CSV table of C-alpha atoms in Angstrom, one decimal:
chain,number,residue,atom,x,y,z
A,1,UNK,CA,-58.2,-9.1,26.0
A,2,UNK,CA,-55.1,-10.6,24.4
A,3,UNK,CA,-53.7,-14.0,25.2
A,4,UNK,CA,-50.0,-14.8,24.8
A,5,UNK,CA,-48.5,-17.5,22.7
A,6,UNK,CA,-47.9,-15.5,19.4
A,7,UNK,CA,-44.4,-14.3,20.3
A,8,UNK,CA,-45.6,-10.8,21.1
A,9,UNK,CA,-44.8,-9.1,24.5
A,10,UNK,CA,-46.6,-6.4,26.4
A,11,UNK,CA,-43.9,-4.0,25.2
A,12,UNK,CA,-45.0,-4.6,21.6
A,13,UNK,CA,-48.5,-3.5,22.4
A,14,UNK,CA,-47.3,-0.5,24.5
A,15,UNK,CA,-45.1,0.7,21.7
A,16,UNK,CA,-48.1,0.7,19.4
A,17,UNK,CA,-50.6,2.2,21.8
A,18,UNK,CA,-50.5,5.7,20.3
A,19,UNK,CA,-51.1,4.3,16.8
A,20,UNK,CA,-53.9,2.1,18.2
A,21,UNK,CA,-55.6,5.2,19.7
A,22,UNK,CA,-55.5,7.0,16.4
A,23,UNK,CA,-56.8,4.1,14.5
A,24,UNK,CA,-59.7,3.7,16.9
A,25,UNK,CA,-60.4,7.4,17.2
A,26,UNK,CA,-59.8,7.2,20.9
A,27,UNK,CA,-58.2,9.7,23.3
A,28,UNK,CA,-55.8,7.0,24.5
A,29,UNK,CA,-55.2,3.3,24.6
A,30,UNK,CA,-53.6,1.8,27.8
A,31,UNK,CA,-52.0,-1.7,28.0
A,32,UNK,CA,-52.5,-3.5,31.3
A,33,UNK,CA,-51.0,-6.9,32.3
A,34,UNK,CA,-54.0,-8.8,33.6
A,35,UNK,CA,-52.0,-12.0,34.4
A,36,UNK,CA,-49.1,-13.9,32.8
A,37,UNK,CA,-49.9,-14.2,29.1
A,38,UNK,CA,-53.0,-12.0,29.3
A,39,UNK,CA,-53.2,-8.3,28.5
A,40,UNK,CA,-56.1,-5.9,28.9
A,41,UNK,CA,-56.4,-3.0,26.4
A,42,UNK,CA,-58.2,0.0,27.8
A,43,UNK,CA,-59.6,2.2,25.1
A,44,UNK,CA,-60.4,5.7,26.5
A,45,UNK,CA,-62.7,8.2,24.7
A,46,UNK,CA,-63.8,10.7,27.3
A,47,UNK,CA,-61.6,12.4,29.9
A,48,UNK,CA,-63.1,12.3,33.4
A,49,UNK,CA,-60.3,14.6,34.7
A,50,UNK,CA,-61.1,17.6,32.4
A,51,UNK,CA,-62.7,19.5,35.3
A,52,UNK,CA,-60.8,20.7,38.5
A,53,UNK,CA,-61.1,18.5,41.6
A,54,UNK,CA,-62.5,20.2,44.7
A,55,UNK,CA,-60.6,19.8,48.0
A,56,UNK,CA,-61.5,16.6,49.8
A,57,UNK,CA,-63.1,16.6,53.2
A,58,UNK,CA,-60.7,16.1,56.1
A,59,UNK,CA,-60.6,12.6,57.6
A,60,UNK,CA,-60.8,12.2,61.4
A,61,UNK,CA,-57.7,10.0,61.6
A,62,UNK,CA,-55.7,9.8,58.4
A,63,UNK,CA,-53.9,6.7,57.1
A,64,UNK,CA,-50.6,8.4,56.5
A,65,UNK,CA,-49.4,5.5,54.3
A,66,UNK,CA,-52.0,6.6,51.7
A,67,UNK,CA,-52.7,10.3,51.6
A,68,UNK,CA,-55.9,11.5,49.7
A,69,UNK,CA,-54.8,14.3,47.4
A,70,UNK,CA,-57.2,14.2,44.4
A,71,UNK,CA,-59.2,11.9,42.0
A,72,UNK,CA,-58.0,9.1,39.8
A,73,UNK,CA,-59.1,8.6,36.3
A,74,UNK,CA,-61.5,5.8,37.4
A,75,UNK,CA,-63.2,8.1,39.9
A,76,UNK,CA,-61.5,6.7,43.0
A,77,UNK,CA,-59.6,8.9,45.5
A,78,UNK,CA,-56.0,9.5,44.5
A,79,UNK,CA,-54.0,8.1,47.4
A,80,UNK,CA,-50.3,9.2,47.5
A,81,UNK,CA,-48.0,7.0,49.6
A,82,UNK,CA,-46.3,9.0,52.3
A,83,UNK,CA,-45.4,7.2,55.5
A,84,UNK,CA,-42.7,4.7,54.6
A,85,UNK,CA,-41.9,6.4,51.3
A,86,UNK,CA,-40.4,9.5,49.7
A,87,UNK,CA,-42.2,11.4,46.9
A,88,UNK,CA,-40.7,13.2,43.9
A,89,UNK,CA,-42.9,15.6,42.0
A,90,UNK,CA,-41.8,16.8,38.6
A,91,UNK,CA,-43.5,19.2,36.2
A,92,UNK,CA,-43.0,22.1,33.9
A,93,UNK,CA,-43.8,25.7,34.8
A,94,UNK,CA,-47.6,26.0,35.2
A,95,UNK,CA,-48.2,22.2,35.4
A,96,UNK,CA,-49.6,22.3,38.9
A,97,UNK,CA,-46.7,21.3,41.1
A,98,UNK,CA,-47.5,23.9,43.7
A,99,UNK,CA,-51.2,22.8,43.7
A,100,UNK,CA,-50.2,19.2,44.3
A,101,UNK,CA,-47.9,20.3,47.2
A,102,UNK,CA,-50.9,22.2,48.6
A,103,UNK,CA,-53.1,19.2,48.2
A,104,UNK,CA,-50.6,17.2,50.3
A,105,UNK,CA,-50.4,19.9,53.0
A,106,UNK,CA,-54.2,20.3,53.0
A,107,UNK,CA,-54.6,16.6,53.7
A,108,UNK,CA,-52.0,16.6,56.4
A,109,UNK,CA,-53.2,19.8,58.2
A,110,UNK,CA,-55.4,18.1,60.9
A,111,UNK,CA,-52.6,15.6,61.7
A,112,UNK,CA,-50.2,18.5,62.0
A,113,UNK,CA,-52.4,20.2,64.5
A,114,UNK,CA,-52.7,17.0,66.5
A,115,UNK,CA,-48.9,16.6,66.6
A,116,UNK,CA,-48.8,13.3,64.8
A,117,UNK,CA,-47.1,14.9,61.8
A,118,UNK,CA,-44.3,17.5,61.8
A,119,UNK,CA,-43.5,19.5,58.7
A,120,UNK,CA,-40.1,21.0,57.8
A,121,UNK,CA,-39.9,23.2,54.7
A,122,UNK,CA,-37.2,24.4,52.3
A,123,UNK,CA,-38.3,27.1,49.8
A,124,UNK,CA,-35.4,28.5,47.7
A,125,UNK,CA,-37.9,30.9,46.0
A,126,UNK,CA,-37.9,33.1,49.1
A,127,UNK,CA,-41.1,31.6,50.4
A,128,UNK,CA,-43.3,32.2,47.4
A,129,UNK,CA,-44.5,28.6,47.4
A,130,UNK,CA,-44.6,27.5,51.1
A,131,UNK,CA,-45.2,30.8,53.1
A,132,UNK,CA,-49.0,30.7,52.7
A,133,UNK,CA,-48.8,27.4,54.7
A,134,UNK,CA,-46.2,28.7,57.2
A,135,UNK,CA,-48.3,28.0,60.3
A,136,UNK,CA,-48.2,24.3,59.4
A,137,UNK,CA,-44.4,24.1,59.5
A,138,UNK,CA,-42.4,23.4,62.6
A,139,UNK,CA,-39.4,24.8,60.8
A,140,UNK,CA,-39.2,26.7,57.5
A,141,UNK,CA,-36.0,27.9,55.7
A,142,UNK,CA,-36.3,30.3,52.8
A,143,UNK,CA,-33.7,32.2,50.7
A,144,UNK,CA,-30.7,31.5,52.9
A,145,UNK,CA,-28.9,28.4,51.6
A,146,UNK,CA,-26.9,28.1,54.8
A,147,UNK,CA,-30.1,28.0,56.8
A,148,UNK,CA,-31.5,25.3,54.4
A,149,UNK,CA,-28.3,23.2,54.8
A,150,UNK,CA,-28.5,23.7,58.5
A,151,UNK,CA,-32.1,22.5,58.6
A,152,UNK,CA,-31.3,19.4,56.6
A,153,UNK,CA,-28.3,18.7,59.0
A,154,UNK,CA,-30.7,19.2,61.9
A,155,UNK,CA,-33.2,16.7,60.4
A,156,UNK,CA,-30.4,14.1,60.0
A,157,UNK,CA,-29.5,14.6,63.7
A,158,UNK,CA,-33.1,14.1,64.7
A,159,UNK,CA,-33.4,11.1,62.5
A,160,UNK,CA,-30.3,9.5,63.9
A,161,UNK,CA,-31.3,10.1,67.5
A,162,UNK,CA,-34.7,8.6,66.7
A,163,UNK,CA,-33.2,5.6,65.1
A,164,UNK,CA,-31.1,5.0,68.2
A,165,UNK,CA,-34.1,5.3,70.5
A,166,UNK,CA,-36.3,2.9,68.4
A,167,UNK,CA,-33.4,0.4,68.2
A,168,UNK,CA,-32.9,0.5,71.9
A,169,UNK,CA,-36.7,-0.1,72.4
A,170,UNK,CA,-36.6,-3.0,69.9
A,171,UNK,CA,-39.0,-1.2,67.6
A,172,UNK,CA,-38.5,-2.3,63.9
A,173,UNK,CA,-41.4,-0.6,62.3
A,174,UNK,CA,-42.2,3.1,63.0
A,175,UNK,CA,-45.8,4.0,63.8
A,176,UNK,CA,-46.6,7.8,63.7
A,177,UNK,CA,-47.8,9.1,67.1
A,178,UNK,CA,-47.7,12.4,69.0
A,179,UNK,CA,-44.6,11.0,70.9
A,180,UNK,CA,-42.9,9.8,67.6
A,181,UNK,CA,-44.6,11.8,64.8
A,182,UNK,CA,-44.1,11.4,61.1
A,183,UNK,CA,-41.4,13.9,60.0
A,184,UNK,CA,-42.1,15.3,56.5
A,185,UNK,CA,-39.4,17.4,54.7
A,186,UNK,CA,-41.0,19.5,51.9
A,187,UNK,CA,-38.6,20.9,49.4
A,188,UNK,CA,-39.6,23.2,46.6
A,189,UNK,CA,-37.3,23.1,43.5
A,190,UNK,CA,-34.8,20.4,44.6
A,191,UNK,CA,-32.4,21.2,41.8
A,192,UNK,CA,-31.7,24.7,43.3
A,193,UNK,CA,-30.1,22.9,46.2
A,194,UNK,CA,-28.1,20.5,44.2
A,195,UNK,CA,-27.2,21.4,40.6
A,196,UNK,CA,-27.8,25.1,40.6
A,197,UNK,CA,-26.2,26.2,43.8
A,198,UNK,CA,-23.1,28.3,42.9
A,199,UNK,CA,-21.1,27.1,45.9
A,200,UNK,CA,-20.1,23.6,44.8
A,201,UNK,CA,-18.9,22.6,48.3
A,202,UNK,CA,-22.2,23.6,49.9
A,203,UNK,CA,-24.1,21.9,47.0
A,204,UNK,CA,-22.2,18.6,47.6
A,205,UNK,CA,-22.8,18.8,51.4
A,206,UNK,CA,-26.5,19.2,50.8
A,207,UNK,CA,-26.6,16.3,48.3
A,208,UNK,CA,-24.8,14.1,50.8
A,209,UNK,CA,-27.3,15.1,53.5
A,210,UNK,CA,-30.2,14.5,51.2
A,211,UNK,CA,-28.7,11.1,50.4
A,212,UNK,CA,-28.6,10.2,54.1
A,213,UNK,CA,-32.3,11.2,54.6
A,214,UNK,CA,-33.5,9.4,51.5
A,215,UNK,CA,-31.6,6.1,52.3
A,216,UNK,CA,-32.2,6.0,56.1
A,217,UNK,CA,-35.3,8.0,56.8
A,218,UNK,CA,-38.2,5.9,55.8
A,219,UNK,CA,-37.6,3.2,58.4
A,220,UNK,CA,-37.8,5.7,61.2
A,221,UNK,CA,-40.7,7.8,60.0
A,222,UNK,CA,-38.8,10.5,58.1
A,223,UNK,CA,-40.0,11.2,54.5
A,224,UNK,CA,-39.2,13.7,51.8
A,225,UNK,CA,-41.6,15.4,49.4
A,226,UNK,CA,-39.5,17.2,46.8
A,227,UNK,CA,-40.7,19.2,43.8
A,228,UNK,CA,-38.6,19.5,40.6
A,229,UNK,CA,-38.8,21.3,37.3
A,230,UNK,CA,-35.8,20.0,35.5
A,231,UNK,CA,-35.8,16.2,35.5
A,232,UNK,CA,-32.5,15.5,33.6
A,233,UNK,CA,-30.4,12.8,35.1
A,234,UNK,CA,-27.5,15.2,35.8
A,235,UNK,CA,-29.7,17.4,37.9
A,236,UNK,CA,-30.9,14.8,40.4
A,237,UNK,CA,-28.6,11.8,40.8
A,238,UNK,CA,-30.8,10.1,43.5
A,239,UNK,CA,-34.1,10.0,41.7
A,240,UNK,CA,-34.3,6.2,42.3
A,241,UNK,CA,-34.3,6.7,46.0
A,242,UNK,CA,-37.9,8.1,45.7
A,243,UNK,CA,-40.2,5.0,45.8
A,244,UNK,CA,-43.1,7.2,44.6
A,245,UNK,CA,-42.6,9.5,41.6
A,246,UNK,CA,-45.2,11.8,40.1
A,247,UNK,CA,-45.0,13.5,36.7
A,248,UNK,CA,-47.3,16.4,35.8
A,249,UNK,CA,-47.0,18.1,32.4
A,250,UNK,CA,-43.5,17.9,31.1
A,251,UNK,CA,-41.9,19.8,28.2
A,252,UNK,CA,-40.4,16.9,26.4
A,253,UNK,CA,-41.4,13.3,25.8
A,254,UNK,CA,-37.9,12.1,26.8
A,255,UNK,CA,-38.4,13.6,30.3
A,256,UNK,CA,-41.2,11.1,31.1
A,257,UNK,CA,-39.0,8.1,31.5
A,258,UNK,CA,-36.4,10.2,33.3
A,259,UNK,CA,-39.0,10.9,36.0
A,260,UNK,CA,-41.1,7.8,36.1
A,261,UNK,CA,-38.7,5.2,35.0
A,262,UNK,CA,-38.0,3.2,31.8
A,263,UNK,CA,-41.1,2.4,29.7
A,264,UNK,CA,-43.5,4.7,31.6
A,265,UNK,CA,-44.4,6.7,28.5
A,266,UNK,CA,-45.1,3.6,26.4
A,267,UNK,CA,-47.3,2.4,29.3
A,268,UNK,CA,-49.5,5.4,28.9
A,269,UNK,CA,-47.8,8.2,30.9
A,270,UNK,CA,-47.7,10.7,28.1
A,271,UNK,CA,-47.0,13.7,30.3
A,272,UNK,CA,-45.7,15.8,27.4
A,273,UNK,CA,-49.3,15.7,25.9
A,274,UNK,CA,-51.1,16.9,29.1
A,275,UNK,CA,-52.9,20.2,28.0
A,276,UNK,CA,-51.8,23.4,29.7
A,277,UNK,CA,-55.5,23.9,30.7
A,278,UNK,CA,-55.3,20.8,32.9
A,279,UNK,CA,-53.0,21.9,35.7
A,280,UNK,CA,-52.8,19.2,38.4
A,281,UNK,CA,-53.2,16.3,36.0
A,282,UNK,CA,-50.4,13.8,36.6
A,283,UNK,CA,-49.2,10.2,36.3
A,284,UNK,CA,-47.9,8.4,39.4
A,285,UNK,CA,-45.7,5.4,39.4
A,286,UNK,CA,-44.9,3.5,42.6
A,287,UNK,CA,-42.0,1.0,42.9
A,288,UNK,CA,-43.3,-2.5,42.4
A,289,UNK,CA,-46.3,-1.4,40.4
A,290,UNK,CA,-45.8,-1.8,36.6
A,291,UNK,CA,-48.4,0.7,35.2
A,292,UNK,CA,-48.6,4.4,36.0
A,293,UNK,CA,-51.8,5.8,37.4
A,294,UNK,CA,-53.4,8.9,35.9
A,295,UNK,CA,-55.0,11.4,38.4
A,296,UNK,CA,-55.7,15.0,39.1
A,297,UNK,CA,-54.8,16.8,42.3
A,298,UNK,CA,-57.3,18.9,44.2
A,299,UNK,CA,-57.5,22.6,43.4
A,300,UNK,CA,-56.4,24.2,46.7
A,301,UNK,CA,-56.0,28.0,46.3
A,302,UNK,CA,-53.6,30.2,48.1
A,303,UNK,CA,-56.3,31.7,50.2
A,304,UNK,CA,-57.7,28.2,51.1
A,305,UNK,CA,-54.3,27.0,52.0
A,306,UNK,CA,-53.6,30.0,54.2
A,307,UNK,CA,-56.9,29.6,56.0
A,308,UNK,CA,-56.3,25.8,56.6
A,309,UNK,CA,-52.8,26.5,57.9
A,310,UNK,CA,-54.1,29.2,60.3
A,311,UNK,CA,-56.7,26.8,61.6
A,312,UNK,CA,-54.2,24.0,62.1
A,313,UNK,CA,-51.0,25.4,63.4
A,314,UNK,CA,-48.1,23.2,64.3
A,315,UNK,CA,-47.7,22.7,68.1
A,316,UNK,CA,-44.8,24.4,69.8
A,317,UNK,CA,-41.5,22.5,69.6
A,318,UNK,CA,-40.7,20.5,72.7
A,319,UNK,CA,-38.7,22.5,75.2
A,320,UNK,CA,-35.7,20.1,75.6
A,321,UNK,CA,-32.0,20.3,75.1
A,322,UNK,CA,-32.2,17.1,73.1
A,323,UNK,CA,-33.5,18.0,69.6
A,324,UNK,CA,-34.5,14.4,69.0
A,325,UNK,CA,-36.4,13.8,72.2
A,326,UNK,CA,-40.2,13.9,71.9
A,327,UNK,CA,-39.9,14.3,68.2
């Protein structure tokens, strides 16, 4: 425990944390702000996340604000904020992005079957990532960029109609229910829709639509879970609209702060040093919380995901001329 008064700041200790770890022969040293003027240095020798995490048992009625998707370094359940948030997942090839998406879908599956959650998917890889879970999705667009843009436009329409209904009813805080479910837009490889789409006009339209969903969706029960491989600033200009950001293994040390925010790597999120053998290990940073959390997503295989999706299909879409009514 360190007490202030010597002219040193938490940042001074964070900048020296790697050197401290080497000096102590430790795996890592983390700096935690215990209270004003007091720091806690965590010296870590073993790694509790070295082994894969088995899928967690389904909960009877899930708290959609804190979704169980794995295990934290301290042994607690890794809870990912969902309702009332947007989640950005970034990681290099083979880092476990797809596994984390599957962990999210695995946790949501019973709520999808009940109708309290509706999933909408966009998979530019032709369905390679999301098709095993197709039964969970109310709508899924793959390959065709026009269909993907149309799906996002449709979500905006639903969102705006819902906002009008809730405002008319005097409802200020959305509570997911079968009548007004949580709408989750799952996007695999977000950069494909923005920076890498050859049609610049279409790309700008999609970026504008995404901006609307990210800025206005949370209050009315519409959230985005987007996966990303290239975290450079010029690729995703609205990263700061994601209150929850998760970084798995990254190729470069400079990418860590691009994803998680300034100072994240000095605060212990050394995502560039995550071994390739530990797919699914990640650091999560939530707006308003200073230090990143280290955790590992559950190992959900393709076959397990397909079986869970088949057992928990999304209910039929309400037969109504109004796309926003009942949803």
